[in-house]
XYZ file of N, CA and C in Angstrom:
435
model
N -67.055 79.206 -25.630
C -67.707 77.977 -26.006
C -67.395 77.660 -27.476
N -67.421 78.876 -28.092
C -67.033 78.694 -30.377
C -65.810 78.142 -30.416
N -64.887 78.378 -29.119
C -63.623 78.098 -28.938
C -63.328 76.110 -28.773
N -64.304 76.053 -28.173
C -64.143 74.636 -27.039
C -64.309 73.777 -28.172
N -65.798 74.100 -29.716
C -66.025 73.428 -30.428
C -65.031 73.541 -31.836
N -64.306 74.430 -31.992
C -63.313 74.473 -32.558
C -62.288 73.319 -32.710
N -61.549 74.120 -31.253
C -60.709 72.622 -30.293
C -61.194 71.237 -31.142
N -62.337 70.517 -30.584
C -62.953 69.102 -30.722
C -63.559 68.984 -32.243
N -63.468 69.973 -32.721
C -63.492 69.723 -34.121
C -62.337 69.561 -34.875
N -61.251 69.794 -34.723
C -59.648 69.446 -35.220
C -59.593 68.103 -34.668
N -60.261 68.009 -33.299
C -59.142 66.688 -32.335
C -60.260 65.649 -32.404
N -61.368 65.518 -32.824
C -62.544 64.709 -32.402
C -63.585 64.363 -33.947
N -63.716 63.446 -34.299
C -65.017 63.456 -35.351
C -66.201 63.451 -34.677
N -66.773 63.056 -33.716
C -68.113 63.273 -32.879
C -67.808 63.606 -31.489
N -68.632 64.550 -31.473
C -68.276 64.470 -29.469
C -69.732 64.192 -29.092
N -69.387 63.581 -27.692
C -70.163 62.823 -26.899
C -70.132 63.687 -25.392
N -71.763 63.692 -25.034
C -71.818 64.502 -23.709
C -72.328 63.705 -23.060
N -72.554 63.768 -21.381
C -73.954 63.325 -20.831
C -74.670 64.231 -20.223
N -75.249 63.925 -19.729
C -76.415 65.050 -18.925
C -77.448 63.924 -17.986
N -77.763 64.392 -16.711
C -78.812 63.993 -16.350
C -80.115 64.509 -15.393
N -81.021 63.761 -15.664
C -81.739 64.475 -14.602
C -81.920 63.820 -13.603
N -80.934 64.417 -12.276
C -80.940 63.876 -10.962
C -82.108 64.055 -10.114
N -82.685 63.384 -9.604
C -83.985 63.436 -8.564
C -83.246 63.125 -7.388
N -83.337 64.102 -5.708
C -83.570 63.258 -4.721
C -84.398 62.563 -4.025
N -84.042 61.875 -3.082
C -85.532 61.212 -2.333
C -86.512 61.497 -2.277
N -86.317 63.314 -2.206
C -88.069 64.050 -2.008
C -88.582 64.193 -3.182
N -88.202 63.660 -4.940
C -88.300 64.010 -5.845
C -88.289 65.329 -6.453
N -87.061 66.190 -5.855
C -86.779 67.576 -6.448
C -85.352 67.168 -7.340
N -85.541 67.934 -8.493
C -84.513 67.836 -9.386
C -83.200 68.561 -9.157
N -82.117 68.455 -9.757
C -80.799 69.106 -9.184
C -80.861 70.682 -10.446
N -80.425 71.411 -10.381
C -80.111 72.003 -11.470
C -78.693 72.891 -11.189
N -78.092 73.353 -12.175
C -76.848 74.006 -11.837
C -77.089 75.068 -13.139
N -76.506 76.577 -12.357
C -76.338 77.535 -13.445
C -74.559 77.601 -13.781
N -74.090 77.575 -14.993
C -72.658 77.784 -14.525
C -72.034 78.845 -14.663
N -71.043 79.680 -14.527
C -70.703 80.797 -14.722
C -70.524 81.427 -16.453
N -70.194 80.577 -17.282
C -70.017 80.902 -18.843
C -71.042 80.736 -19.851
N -72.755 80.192 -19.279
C -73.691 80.441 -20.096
C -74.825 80.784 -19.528
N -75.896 81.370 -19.477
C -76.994 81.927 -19.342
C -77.833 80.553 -18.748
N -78.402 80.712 -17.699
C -79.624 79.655 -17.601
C -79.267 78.308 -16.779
N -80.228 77.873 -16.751
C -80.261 76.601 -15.295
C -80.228 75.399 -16.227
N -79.361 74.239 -16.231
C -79.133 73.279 -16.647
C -79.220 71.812 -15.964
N -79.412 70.842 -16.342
C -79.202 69.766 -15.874
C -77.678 69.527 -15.525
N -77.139 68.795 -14.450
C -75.772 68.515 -14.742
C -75.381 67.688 -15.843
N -73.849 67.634 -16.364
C -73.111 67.112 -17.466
C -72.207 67.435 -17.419
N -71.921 66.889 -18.823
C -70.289 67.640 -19.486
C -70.277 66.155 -20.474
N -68.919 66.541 -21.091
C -68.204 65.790 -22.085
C -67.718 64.446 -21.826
N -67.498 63.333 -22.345
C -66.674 62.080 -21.976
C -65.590 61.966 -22.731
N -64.471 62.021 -22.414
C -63.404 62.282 -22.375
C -62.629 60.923 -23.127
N -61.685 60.686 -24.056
C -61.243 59.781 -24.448
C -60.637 59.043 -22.930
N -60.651 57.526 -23.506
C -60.543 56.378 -22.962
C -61.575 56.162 -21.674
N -62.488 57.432 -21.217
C -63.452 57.109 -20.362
C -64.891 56.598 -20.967
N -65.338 55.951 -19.670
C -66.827 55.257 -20.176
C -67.823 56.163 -20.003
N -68.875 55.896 -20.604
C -69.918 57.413 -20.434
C -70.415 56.927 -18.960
N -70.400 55.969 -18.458
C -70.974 55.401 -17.034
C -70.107 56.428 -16.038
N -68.430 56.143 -16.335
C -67.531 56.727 -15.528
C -67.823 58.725 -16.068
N -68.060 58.976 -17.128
C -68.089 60.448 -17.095
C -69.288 61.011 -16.427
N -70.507 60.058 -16.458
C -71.387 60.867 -15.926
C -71.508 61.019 -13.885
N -70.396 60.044 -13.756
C -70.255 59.553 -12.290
C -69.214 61.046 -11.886
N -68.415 61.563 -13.154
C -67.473 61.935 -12.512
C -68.020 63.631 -12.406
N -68.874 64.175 -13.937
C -69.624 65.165 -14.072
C -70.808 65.588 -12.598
N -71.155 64.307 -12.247
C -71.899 64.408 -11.209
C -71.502 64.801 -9.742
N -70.082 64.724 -10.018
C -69.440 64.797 -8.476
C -69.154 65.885 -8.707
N -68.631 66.415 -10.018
C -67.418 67.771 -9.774
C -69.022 68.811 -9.940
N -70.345 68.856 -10.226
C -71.086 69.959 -10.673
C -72.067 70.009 -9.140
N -72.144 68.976 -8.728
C -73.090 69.455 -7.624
C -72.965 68.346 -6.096
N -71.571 67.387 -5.923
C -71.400 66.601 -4.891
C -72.236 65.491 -4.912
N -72.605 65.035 -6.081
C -73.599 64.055 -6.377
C -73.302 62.957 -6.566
N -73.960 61.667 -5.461
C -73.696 60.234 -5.688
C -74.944 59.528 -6.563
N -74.436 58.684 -7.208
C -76.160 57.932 -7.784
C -76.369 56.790 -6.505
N -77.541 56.963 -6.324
C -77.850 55.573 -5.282
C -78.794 54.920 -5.923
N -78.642 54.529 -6.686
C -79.194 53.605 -7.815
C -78.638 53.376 -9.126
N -78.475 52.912 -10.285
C -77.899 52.762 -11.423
C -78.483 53.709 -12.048
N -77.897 54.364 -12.854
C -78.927 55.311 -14.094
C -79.533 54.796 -15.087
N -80.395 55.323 -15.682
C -81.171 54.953 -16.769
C -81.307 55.804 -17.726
N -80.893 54.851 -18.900
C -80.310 55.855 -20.277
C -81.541 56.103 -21.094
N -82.316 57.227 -21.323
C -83.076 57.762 -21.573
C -83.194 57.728 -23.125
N -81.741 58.652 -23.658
C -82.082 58.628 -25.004
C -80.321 59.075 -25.548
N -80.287 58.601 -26.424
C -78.981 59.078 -26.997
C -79.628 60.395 -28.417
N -79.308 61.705 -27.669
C -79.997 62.887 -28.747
C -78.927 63.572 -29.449
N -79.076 64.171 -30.771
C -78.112 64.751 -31.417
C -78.313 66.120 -30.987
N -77.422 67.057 -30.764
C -77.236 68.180 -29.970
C -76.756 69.858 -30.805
N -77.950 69.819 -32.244
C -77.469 70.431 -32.984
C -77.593 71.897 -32.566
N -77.604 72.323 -31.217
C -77.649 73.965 -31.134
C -75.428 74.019 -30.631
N -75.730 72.750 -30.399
C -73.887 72.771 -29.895
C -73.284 72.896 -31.280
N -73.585 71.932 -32.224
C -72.784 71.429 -33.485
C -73.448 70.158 -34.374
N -73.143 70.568 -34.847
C -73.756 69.200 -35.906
C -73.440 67.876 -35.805
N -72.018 67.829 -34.949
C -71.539 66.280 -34.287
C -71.593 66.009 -33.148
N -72.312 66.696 -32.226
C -72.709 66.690 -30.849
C -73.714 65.843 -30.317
N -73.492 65.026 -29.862
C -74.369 63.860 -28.875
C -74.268 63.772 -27.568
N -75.763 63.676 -27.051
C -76.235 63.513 -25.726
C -76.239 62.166 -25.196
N -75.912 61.978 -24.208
C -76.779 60.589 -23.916
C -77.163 61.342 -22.662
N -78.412 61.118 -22.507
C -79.535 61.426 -21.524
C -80.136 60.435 -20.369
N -79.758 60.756 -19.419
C -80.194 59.518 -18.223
C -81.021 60.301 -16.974
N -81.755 59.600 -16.313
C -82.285 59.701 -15.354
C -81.981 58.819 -14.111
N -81.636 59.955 -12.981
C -80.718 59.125 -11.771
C -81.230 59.591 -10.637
N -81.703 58.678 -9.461
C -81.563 58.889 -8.185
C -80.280 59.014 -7.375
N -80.206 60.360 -6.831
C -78.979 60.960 -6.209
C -79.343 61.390 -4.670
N -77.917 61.661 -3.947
C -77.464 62.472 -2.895
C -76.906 63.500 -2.372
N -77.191 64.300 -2.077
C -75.362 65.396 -1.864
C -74.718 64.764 -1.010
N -73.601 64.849 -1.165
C -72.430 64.443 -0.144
C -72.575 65.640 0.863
N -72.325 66.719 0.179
C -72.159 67.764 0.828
C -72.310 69.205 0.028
N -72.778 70.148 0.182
C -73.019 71.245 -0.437
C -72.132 71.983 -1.007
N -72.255 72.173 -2.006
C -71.684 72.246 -3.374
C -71.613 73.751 -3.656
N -70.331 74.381 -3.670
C -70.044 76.400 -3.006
C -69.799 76.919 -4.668
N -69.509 77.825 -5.073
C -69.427 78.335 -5.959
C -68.414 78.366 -6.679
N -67.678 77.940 -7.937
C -66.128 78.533 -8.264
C -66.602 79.071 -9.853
N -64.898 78.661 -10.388
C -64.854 79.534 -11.686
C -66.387 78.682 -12.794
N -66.662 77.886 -12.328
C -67.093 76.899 -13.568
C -69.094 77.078 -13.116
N -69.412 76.737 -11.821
C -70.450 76.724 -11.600
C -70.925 77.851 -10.458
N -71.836 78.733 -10.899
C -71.781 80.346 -10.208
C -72.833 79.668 -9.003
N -74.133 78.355 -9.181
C -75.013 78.011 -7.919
C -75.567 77.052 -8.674
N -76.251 76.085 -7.793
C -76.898 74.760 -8.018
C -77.568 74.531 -6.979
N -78.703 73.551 -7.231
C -78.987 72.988 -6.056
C -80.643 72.300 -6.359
N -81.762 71.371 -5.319
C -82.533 70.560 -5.352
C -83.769 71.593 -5.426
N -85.016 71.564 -6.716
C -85.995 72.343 -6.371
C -87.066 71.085 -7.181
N -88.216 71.582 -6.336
C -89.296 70.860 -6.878
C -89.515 71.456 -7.809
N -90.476 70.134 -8.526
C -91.024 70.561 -9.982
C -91.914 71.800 -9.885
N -92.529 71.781 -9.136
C -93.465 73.479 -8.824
C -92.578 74.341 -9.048
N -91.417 74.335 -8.107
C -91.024 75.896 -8.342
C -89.641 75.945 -8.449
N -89.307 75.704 -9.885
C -88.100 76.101 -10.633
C -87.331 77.053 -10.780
N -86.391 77.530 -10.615
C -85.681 78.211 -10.761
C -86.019 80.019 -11.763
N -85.875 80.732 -11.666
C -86.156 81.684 -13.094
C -84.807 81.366 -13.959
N -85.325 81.219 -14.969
C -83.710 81.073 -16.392
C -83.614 79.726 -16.827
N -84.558 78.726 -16.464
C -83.982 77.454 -16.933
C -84.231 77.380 -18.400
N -83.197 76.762 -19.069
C -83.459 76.716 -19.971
C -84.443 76.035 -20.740
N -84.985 76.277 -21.918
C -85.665 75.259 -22.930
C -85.445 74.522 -23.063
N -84.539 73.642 -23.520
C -84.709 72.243 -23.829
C -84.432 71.515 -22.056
N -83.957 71.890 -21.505
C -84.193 71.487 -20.164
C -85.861 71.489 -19.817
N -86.315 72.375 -19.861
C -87.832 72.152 -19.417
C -88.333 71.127 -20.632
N -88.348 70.642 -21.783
C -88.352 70.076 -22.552
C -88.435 68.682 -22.186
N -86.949 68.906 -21.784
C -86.733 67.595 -20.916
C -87.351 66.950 -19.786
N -87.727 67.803 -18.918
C -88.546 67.916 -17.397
C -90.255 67.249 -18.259
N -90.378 68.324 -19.221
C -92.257 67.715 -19.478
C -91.932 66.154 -20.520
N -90.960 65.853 -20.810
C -90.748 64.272 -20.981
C -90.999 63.714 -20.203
N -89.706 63.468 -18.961
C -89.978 62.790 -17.739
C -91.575 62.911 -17.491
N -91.973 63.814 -17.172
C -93.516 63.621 -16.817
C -94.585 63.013 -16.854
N -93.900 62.665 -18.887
C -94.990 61.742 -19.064
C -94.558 60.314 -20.150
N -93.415 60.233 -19.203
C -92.164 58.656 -19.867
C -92.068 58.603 -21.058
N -91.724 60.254 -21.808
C -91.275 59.979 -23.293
C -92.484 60.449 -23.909
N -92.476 60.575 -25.146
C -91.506 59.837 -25.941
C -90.194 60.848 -26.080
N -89.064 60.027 -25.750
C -87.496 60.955 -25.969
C -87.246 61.325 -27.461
N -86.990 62.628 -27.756
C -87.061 62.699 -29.054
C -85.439 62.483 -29.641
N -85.285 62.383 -30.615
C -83.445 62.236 -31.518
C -83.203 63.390 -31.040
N -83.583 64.611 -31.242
C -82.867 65.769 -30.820
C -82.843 66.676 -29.636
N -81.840 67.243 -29.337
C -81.861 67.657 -28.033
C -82.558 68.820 -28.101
């Protein structure tokens, strides 16, 4: 990961992520652990030059857990992401989703999948639950992640 921010620190003056928190119909959230860091995450990733953060989070959503939005997302908060780096930005949305189809294990994501707010996962991370007792009670989204 010291590696990745290295990289985008030669090639990049700010990097830009998304993340969201997917709900399905039954209102259980998505979460994914991935194989290279500790703990249960929201899906994401990076937006990539010449892509739109609309198109990265469409595309993050497909490759981490087979996920369609069936609704538009809603941009929550744009947060600065200083446990990544000091030029690291979130944009944070909340999306009604689907699986296409169930989503198996490889090099990048070790398991994922839909749990109610009751009973979460063991390992999720902090600012993810952070995030979860926002939603709860519509903000207030803070600047930092």
């Amino acid at each position: 990961m010291r590696l990745l921010h290295v990289y985008f620190a030669l090639t990049r003056g700010m990097t830009l992520g998304v993340r969201a928190a997917c709900f399905d119909a039954q209102g259980r959230i998505f979460l994914v652990r991935h194989t290279y860091l500790p703990g249960w995450y929201m899906p994401g990733g990076g937006v990539e030059r010449g892509e739109t953060a609309s198109e990265a989070l469409e595309k993050e959503l497909r490759e981490e857990g087979n996920l369609v939005m069936t609704a538009p997302p809603d941009l929550l908060q744009c947060c600065l992401n200083r446990t990544a780096s000091r030029r690291d930005h979130v944009l944070f949305y909340r999306v009604t989703v689907r699986q296409t189809a169930p989503r198996l294990p490889d090099r990048e994501i070790a398991e994922c999948g839909f749990f109610p707010l009751d009973a979460l996962p063991e390992g999720v991370t902090p600012a993810t639950l952070r995030r979860l007792r926002e939603l709860e009670t519509n903000g207030p989204y803070p600047d930092l992640w």
